[in-house]
Coordinates of C-alpha atoms in Angstrom, one line a residue:
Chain Z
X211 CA 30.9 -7.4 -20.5
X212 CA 30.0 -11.4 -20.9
X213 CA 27.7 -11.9 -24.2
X214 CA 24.4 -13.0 -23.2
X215 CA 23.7 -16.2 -24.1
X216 CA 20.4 -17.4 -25.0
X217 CA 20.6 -19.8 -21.8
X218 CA 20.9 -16.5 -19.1
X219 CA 17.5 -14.9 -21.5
X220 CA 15.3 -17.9 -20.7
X221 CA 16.6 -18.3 -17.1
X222 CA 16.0 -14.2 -16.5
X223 CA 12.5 -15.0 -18.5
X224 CA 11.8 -17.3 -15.5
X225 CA 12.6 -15.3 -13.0
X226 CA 11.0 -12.3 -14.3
X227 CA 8.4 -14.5 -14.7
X228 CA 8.3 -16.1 -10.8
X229 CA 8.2 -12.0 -9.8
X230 CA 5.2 -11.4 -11.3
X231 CA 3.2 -15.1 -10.7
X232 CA 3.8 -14.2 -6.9
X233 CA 3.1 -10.8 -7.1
X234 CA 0.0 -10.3 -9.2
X235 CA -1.7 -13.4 -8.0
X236 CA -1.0 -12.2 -4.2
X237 CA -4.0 -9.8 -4.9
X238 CA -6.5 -11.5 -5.0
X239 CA -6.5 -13.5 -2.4
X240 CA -5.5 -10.8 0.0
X241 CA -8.8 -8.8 -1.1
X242 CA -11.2 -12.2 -1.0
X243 CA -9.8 -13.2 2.3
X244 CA -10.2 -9.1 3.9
X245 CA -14.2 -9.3 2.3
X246 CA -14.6 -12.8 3.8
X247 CA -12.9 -10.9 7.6
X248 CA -14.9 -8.1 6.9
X249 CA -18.3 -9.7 6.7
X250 CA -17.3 -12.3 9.8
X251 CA -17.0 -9.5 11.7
X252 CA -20.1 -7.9 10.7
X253 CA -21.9 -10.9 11.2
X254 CA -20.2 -11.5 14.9
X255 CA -21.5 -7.9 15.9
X256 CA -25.3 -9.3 15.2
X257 CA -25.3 -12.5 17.0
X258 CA -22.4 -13.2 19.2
X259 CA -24.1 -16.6 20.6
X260 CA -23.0 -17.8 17.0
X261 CA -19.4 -16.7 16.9
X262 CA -18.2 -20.0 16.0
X263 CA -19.7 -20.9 13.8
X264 CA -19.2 -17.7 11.8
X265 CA -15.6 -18.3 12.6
X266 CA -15.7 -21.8 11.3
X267 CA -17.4 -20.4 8.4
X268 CA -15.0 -17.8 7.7
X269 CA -11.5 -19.6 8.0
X270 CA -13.3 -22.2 5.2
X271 CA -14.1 -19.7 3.2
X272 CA -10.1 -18.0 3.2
X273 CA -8.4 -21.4 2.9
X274 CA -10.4 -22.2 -0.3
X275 CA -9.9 -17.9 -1.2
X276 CA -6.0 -18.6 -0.8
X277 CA -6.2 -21.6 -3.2
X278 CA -5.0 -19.4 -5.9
X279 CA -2.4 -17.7 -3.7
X280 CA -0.7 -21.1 -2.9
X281 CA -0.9 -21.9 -7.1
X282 CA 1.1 -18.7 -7.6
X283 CA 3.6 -19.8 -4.9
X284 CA 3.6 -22.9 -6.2
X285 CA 4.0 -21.6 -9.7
X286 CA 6.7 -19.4 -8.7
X287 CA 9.0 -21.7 -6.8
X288 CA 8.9 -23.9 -10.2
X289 CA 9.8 -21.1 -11.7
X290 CA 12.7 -20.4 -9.7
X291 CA 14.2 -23.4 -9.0
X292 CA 13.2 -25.6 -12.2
X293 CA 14.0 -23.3 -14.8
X294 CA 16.0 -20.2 -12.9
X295 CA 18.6 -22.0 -12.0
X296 CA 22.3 -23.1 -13.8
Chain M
X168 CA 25.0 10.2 -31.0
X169 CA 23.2 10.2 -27.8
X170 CA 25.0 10.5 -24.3
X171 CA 25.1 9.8 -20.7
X172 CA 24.1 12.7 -19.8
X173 CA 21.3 12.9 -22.3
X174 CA 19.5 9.7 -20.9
X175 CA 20.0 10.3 -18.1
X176 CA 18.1 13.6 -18.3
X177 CA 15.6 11.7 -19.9
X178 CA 14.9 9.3 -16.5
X179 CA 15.3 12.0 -14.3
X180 CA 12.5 13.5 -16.3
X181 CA 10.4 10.7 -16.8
X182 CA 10.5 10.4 -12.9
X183 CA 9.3 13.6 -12.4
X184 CA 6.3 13.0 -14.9
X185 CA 5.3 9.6 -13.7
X186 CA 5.7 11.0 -9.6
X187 CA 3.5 13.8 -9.8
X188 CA 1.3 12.2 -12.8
X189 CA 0.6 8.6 -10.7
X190 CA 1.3 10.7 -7.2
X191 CA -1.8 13.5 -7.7
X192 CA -4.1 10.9 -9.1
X193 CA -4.8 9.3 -5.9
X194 CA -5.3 12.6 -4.1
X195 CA -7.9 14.2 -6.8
X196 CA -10.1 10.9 -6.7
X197 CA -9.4 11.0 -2.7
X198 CA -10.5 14.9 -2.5
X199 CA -13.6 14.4 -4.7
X200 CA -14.3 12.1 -2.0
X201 CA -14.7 14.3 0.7
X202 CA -16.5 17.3 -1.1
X203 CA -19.1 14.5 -2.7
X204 CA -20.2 13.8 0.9
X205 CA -20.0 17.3 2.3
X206 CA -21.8 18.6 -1.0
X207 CA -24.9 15.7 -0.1
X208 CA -24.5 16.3 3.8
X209 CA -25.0 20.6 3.1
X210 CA -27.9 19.9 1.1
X211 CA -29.8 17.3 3.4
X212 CA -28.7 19.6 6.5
X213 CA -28.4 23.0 5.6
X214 CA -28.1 23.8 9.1
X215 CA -24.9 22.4 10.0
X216 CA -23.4 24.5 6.8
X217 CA -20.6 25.9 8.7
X218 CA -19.6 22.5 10.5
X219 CA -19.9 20.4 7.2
X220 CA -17.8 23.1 5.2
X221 CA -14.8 23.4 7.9
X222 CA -14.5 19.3 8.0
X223 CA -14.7 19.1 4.0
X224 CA -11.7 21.8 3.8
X225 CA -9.5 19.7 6.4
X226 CA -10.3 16.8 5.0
X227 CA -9.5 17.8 1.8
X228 CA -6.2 19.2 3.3
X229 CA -5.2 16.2 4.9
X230 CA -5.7 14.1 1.4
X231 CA -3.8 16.4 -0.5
X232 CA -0.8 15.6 1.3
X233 CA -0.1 12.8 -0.1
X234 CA -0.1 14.9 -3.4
X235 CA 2.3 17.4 -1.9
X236 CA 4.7 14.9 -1.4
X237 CA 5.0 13.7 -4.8
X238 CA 5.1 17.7 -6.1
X239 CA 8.5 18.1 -3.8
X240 CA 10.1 14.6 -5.4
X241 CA 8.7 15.9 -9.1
X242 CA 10.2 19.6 -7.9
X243 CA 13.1 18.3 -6.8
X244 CA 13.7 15.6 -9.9
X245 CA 13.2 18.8 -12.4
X246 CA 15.2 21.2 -11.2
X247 CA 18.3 18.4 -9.5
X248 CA 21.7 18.4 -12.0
X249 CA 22.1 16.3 -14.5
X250 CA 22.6 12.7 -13.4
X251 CA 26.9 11.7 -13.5
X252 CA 26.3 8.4 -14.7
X253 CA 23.6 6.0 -15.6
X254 CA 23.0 4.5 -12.0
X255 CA 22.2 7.3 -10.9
X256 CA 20.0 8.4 -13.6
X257 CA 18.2 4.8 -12.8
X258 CA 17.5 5.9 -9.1
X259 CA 15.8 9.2 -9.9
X260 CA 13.8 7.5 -12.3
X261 CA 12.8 4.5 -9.4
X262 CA 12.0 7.7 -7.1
X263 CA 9.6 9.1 -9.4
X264 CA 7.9 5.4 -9.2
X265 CA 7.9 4.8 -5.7
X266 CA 6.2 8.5 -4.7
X267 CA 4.1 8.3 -7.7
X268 CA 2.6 4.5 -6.9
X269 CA 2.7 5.1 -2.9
X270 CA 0.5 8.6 -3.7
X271 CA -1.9 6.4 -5.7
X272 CA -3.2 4.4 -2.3
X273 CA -2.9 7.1 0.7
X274 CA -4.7 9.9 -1.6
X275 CA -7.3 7.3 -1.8
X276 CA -7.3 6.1 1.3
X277 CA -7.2 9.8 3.1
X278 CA -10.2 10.7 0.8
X279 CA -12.4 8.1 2.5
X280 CA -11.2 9.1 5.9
X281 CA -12.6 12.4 4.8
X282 CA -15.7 11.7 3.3
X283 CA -17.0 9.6 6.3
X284 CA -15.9 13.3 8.7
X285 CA -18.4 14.9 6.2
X286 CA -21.4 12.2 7.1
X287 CA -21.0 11.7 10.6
X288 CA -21.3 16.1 11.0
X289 CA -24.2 16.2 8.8
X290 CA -25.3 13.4 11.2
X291 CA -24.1 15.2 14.6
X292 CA -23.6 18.7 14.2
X293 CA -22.5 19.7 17.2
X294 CA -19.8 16.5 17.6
X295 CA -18.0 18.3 15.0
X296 CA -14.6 18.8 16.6
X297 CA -14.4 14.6 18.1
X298 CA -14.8 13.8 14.2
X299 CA -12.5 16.0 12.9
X300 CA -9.5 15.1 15.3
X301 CA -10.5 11.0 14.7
X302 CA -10.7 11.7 10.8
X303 CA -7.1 13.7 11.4
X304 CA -5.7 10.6 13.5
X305 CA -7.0 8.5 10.8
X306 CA -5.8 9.9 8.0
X307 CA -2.0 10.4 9.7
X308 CA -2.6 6.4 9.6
X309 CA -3.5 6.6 6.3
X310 CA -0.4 8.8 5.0
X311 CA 2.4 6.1 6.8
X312 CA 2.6 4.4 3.6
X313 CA 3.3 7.5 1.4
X314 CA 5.9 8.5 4.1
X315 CA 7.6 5.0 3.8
X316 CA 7.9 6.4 0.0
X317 CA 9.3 9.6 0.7
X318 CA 11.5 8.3 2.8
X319 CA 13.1 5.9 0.1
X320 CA 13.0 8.6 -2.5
X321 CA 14.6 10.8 -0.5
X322 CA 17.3 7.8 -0.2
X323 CA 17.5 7.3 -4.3
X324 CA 17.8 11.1 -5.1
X325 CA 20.6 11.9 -2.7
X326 CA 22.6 8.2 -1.6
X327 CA 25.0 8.1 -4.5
X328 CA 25.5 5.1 -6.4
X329 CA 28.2 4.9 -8.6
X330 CA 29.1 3.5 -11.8
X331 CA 26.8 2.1 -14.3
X332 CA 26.0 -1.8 -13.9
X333 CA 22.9 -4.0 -14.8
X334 CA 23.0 -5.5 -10.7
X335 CA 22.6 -1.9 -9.4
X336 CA 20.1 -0.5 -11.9
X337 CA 18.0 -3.7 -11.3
X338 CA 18.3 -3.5 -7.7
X339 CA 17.2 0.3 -7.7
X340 CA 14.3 0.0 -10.0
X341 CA 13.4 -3.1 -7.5
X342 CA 13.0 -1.0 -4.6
X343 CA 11.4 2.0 -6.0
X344 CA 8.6 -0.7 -7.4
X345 CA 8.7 -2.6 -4.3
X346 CA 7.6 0.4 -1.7
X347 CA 5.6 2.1 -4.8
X348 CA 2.9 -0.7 -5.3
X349 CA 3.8 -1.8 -2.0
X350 CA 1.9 1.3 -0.2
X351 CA -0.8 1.1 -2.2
X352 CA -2.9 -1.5 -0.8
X353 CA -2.1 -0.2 2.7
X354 CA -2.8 3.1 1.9
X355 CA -6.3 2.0 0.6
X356 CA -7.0 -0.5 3.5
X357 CA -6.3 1.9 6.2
X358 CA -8.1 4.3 4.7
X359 CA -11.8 1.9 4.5
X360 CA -11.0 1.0 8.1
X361 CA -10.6 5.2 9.2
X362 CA -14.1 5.2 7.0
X363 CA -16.4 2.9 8.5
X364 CA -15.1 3.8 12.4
X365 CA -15.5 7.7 11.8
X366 CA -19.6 6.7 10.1
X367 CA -19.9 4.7 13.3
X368 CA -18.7 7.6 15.9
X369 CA -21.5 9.8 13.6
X370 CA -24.1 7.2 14.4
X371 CA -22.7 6.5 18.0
X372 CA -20.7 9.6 19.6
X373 CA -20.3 7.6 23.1
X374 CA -18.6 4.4 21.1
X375 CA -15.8 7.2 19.8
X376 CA -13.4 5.8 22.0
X377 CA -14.3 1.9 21.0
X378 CA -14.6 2.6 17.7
X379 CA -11.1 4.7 17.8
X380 CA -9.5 1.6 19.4
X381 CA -10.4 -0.6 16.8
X382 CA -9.6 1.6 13.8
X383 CA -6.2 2.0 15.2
X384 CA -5.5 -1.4 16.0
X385 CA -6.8 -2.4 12.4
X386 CA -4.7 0.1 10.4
X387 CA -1.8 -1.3 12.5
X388 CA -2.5 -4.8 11.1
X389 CA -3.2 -3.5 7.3
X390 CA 0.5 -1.6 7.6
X391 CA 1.9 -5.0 7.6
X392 CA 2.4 -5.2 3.9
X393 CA 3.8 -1.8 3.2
X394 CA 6.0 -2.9 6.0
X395 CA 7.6 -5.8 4.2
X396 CA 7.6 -3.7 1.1
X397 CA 9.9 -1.2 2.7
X398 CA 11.9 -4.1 4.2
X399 CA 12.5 -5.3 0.3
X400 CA 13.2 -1.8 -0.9
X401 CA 15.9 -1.3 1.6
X402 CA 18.1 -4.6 1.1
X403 CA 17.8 -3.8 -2.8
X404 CA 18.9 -0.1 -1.4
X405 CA 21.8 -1.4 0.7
X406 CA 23.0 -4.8 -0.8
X407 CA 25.9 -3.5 -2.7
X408 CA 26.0 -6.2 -5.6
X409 CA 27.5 -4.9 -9.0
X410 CA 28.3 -6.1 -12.2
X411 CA 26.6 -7.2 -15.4
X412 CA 24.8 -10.3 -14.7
X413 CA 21.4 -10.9 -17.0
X414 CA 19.9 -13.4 -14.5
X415 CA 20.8 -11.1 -11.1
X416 CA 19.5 -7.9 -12.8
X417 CA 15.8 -9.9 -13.6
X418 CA 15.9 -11.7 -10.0
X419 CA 16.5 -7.8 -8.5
X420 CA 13.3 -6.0 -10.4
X421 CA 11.2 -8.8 -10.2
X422 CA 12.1 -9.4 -6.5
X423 CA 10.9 -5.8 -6.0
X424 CA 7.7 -6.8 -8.5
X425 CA 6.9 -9.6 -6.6
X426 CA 7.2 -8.0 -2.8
X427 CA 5.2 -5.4 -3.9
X428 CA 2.2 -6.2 -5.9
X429 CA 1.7 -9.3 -3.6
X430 CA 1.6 -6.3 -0.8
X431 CA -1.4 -4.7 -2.8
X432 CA -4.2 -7.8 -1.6
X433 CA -3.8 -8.2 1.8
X434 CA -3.4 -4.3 2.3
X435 CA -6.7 -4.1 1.0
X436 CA -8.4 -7.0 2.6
X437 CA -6.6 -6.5 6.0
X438 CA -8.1 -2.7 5.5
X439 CA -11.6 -4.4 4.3
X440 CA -11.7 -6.8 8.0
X441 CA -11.2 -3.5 10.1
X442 CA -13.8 -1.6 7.7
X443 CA -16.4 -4.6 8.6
X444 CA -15.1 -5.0 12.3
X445 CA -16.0 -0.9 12.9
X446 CA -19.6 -1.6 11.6
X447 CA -19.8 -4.1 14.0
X448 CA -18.7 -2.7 16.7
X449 CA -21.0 0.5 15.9
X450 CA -23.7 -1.7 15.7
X451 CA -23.8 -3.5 18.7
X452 CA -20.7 -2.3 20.9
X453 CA -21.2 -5.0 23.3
X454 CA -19.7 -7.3 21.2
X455 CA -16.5 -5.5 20.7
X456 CA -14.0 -8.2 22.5
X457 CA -15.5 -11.1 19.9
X458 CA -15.4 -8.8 16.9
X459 CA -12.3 -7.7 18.3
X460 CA -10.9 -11.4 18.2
X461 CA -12.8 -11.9 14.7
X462 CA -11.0 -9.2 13.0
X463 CA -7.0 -9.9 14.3
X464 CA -8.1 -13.8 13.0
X465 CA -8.8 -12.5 9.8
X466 CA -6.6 -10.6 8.9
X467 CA -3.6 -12.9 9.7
X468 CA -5.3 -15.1 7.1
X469 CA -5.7 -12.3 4.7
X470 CA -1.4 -11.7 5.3
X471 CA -0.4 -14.9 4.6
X472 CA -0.4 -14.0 0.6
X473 CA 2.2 -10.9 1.8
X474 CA 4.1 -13.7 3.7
X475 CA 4.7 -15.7 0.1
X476 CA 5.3 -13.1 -1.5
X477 CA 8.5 -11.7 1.0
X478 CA 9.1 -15.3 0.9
X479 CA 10.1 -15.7 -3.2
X480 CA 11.6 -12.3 -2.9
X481 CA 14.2 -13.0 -0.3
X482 CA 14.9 -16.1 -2.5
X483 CA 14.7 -14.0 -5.8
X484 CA 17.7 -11.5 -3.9
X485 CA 19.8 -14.2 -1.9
X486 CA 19.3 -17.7 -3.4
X487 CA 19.4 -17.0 -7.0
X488 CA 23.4 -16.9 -8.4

């Protein structure tokens, strides 16, 4: 077995790293995005002349709830490819 | 001195403890559930005793599933031989995690289905038997995740796996984390969507078959995530890398990390758009197509955060050298 050299700790660091950006910060907005769905939908039900607009309203609200997601991707891919790399 | 054998007793162990620990949580908090509600609905209807009583008991049943499954991993981890090397000792250890974590969410999720059984036959007495057999289609929704669990347990314990090399360990723990977490978010989400459509049915008997339509195809959509977490799990299972690589051992668990917490959100959320698009239709079932419409629109946004996170594991498992 190859020693581990400090180099192979930092790079696994990073990836370890990427793993848990993607993963932990995937939960939040998967919830927001559901209880922005869920209400649409509620809404809809009541007053079905205004579904567009609620739909309009809703797809706003889940790009700006995904924000975060896209940071973690973004975070992640850095990650990765930056520092995770030879 | 310590040896193989000795550690790997230790795993085996631990995998039993955290598989029926983790596995029966989710099933205790999912059966309080159902006897909470049938508790409140015996003493608002005392009446409809009999009714309320049989639907808490099957309810309670079909939540402690989920529990059962993790008692026959944690059975079978305890009593199975000593592990022959330290891979091996690794896997038993992973299928502990993946039971345990995937009995967290359907437990949950099953208890809800139950609970809302209890309030729609305080509600509607004598509609016992269409809530019962919608909670029972529900909740077999519900337990998909746990089974995609089992299933790769089942795989860890008895698949052998030779040798004893960083690559392989990682990739093992990888997928038992990976369909563990990843089931939990389904298992919840399917779960609030069997809730809300089986409190609808109570309120509205005739929308049953509406309401049964849109539960189903919303639990479809909130199995999406678990789906993709089993997909992980099984090219960790079946990709055959060895050796003693640092980097490739991280890039393995953290692959299976990644895939499935980021399954955990939109399992949820998903679940939460079908909760909210059964209250709608139960409302005003006229609007069903448009709610309908709503609710698929939704939750495709609320996957996209599933999508990144299958995304940066493939690259974590095939990219990284």
């Amino acid at each position: 077995m190859d020693a581990i050299t400090g180099a192979d700790l930092v790079r696994a660091a990073a990836l370890l790293g990427a793993g848990i950006a993607m993963g932990f910060g995937a939960i939040g907005p998967g919830i927001g995005e559901g209880m922005a769905a869920s209400k649409a939908c509620e809404g809809v039900s009541r007053n079905p002349e205004q579904a567009g607009l609620i739909t309009r309203t809703m797809l706003v609200g889940q790009a700006v709830s995904e924000s975060t997601g896209i940071y973690s991707l973004v975070i992640a891919l850095i990650l990765i490819f930056l520092f995770g790399g030879k | 001195m310590v040896e193989v054998g000795d550690w790997g007793n230790f795993l085996k162990f631990l995998g039993a403890g955290i598989a029926i620990g983790l596995g029966g949580l989710g099933s205790g908090i999912g059966m309080g559930f159902s006897a909470e509600d049938g508790v409140k609905g015996i003493s608002i209807q005392p009446g409809a005793n009999n009714e309320i009583f049989k639907t808490m008991l099957i309810g309670q049943a079909g939540t402690g599933s989920a529990s059962i499954f993790a008692l026959v991993i944690a059975i079978i981890l305890v009593f199975i031989g000593t592990p022959s090397d330290l891979n091996q000792a690794f896997a038993y250890l992973s299928a502990g995690i993946a039971i345990g974590l995937g009995g967290l969410g359907s437990g949950y999720g099953a208890g809800l289905a139950g609970k809302a059984a209890c309030e729609a036959a305080a509600r509607q007495p004598r509609f016992n038997n269409t809530f019962l057999a919608n909670m029972l289609v529900g909740q077999a929704v519900v337990q998909t995740p746990i089974i995609f669990a089992l299933v790769v347990s089942l795989i860890l314990i008895f698949m052998s796996f030779p040798g004893g090399d960083l690559i392989t360990i990682g990739a093992l723990l990888g997928a038992g984390i990976s369909i563990g977490l990843g089931s939990i978010g389904s298992g919840i989400g399917t779960g609030m969507a069997a809730e809300d459509a089986i409190k609808g049915m109570g309120k509205k008997i005739e929308e049953s078959g509406n309401l049964l339509k849109i539960m189903l195809l919303g639990q479809a959509v909130a199995q999406t995530p678990t789906i993709f977490a089993l997909l992980v799990s099984f090219i960790l299972l079946f990709i055959g890398d060895k050796g003693n690589d640092l980097v490739r051992f991280v890039a393995m668990l953290s692959a299976g990390i990644a895939m499935g917490a980021g399954a955990i959100g939109p399992g949820i959320g998903s679940g939460s758009a079908a909760q909210g698009a059964a209250k709608g239709v139960s409302e005003n079932p006229e609007a069903t197509p448009v709610v309908m419409r709503t609710m698929l629109l939704g939750q495709a946004v609320a996957q996209s955060t599933s999508t990144y996170a299958l995304v940066i594991a493939f690259i974590l498992i095939f990219v990284v050298k």
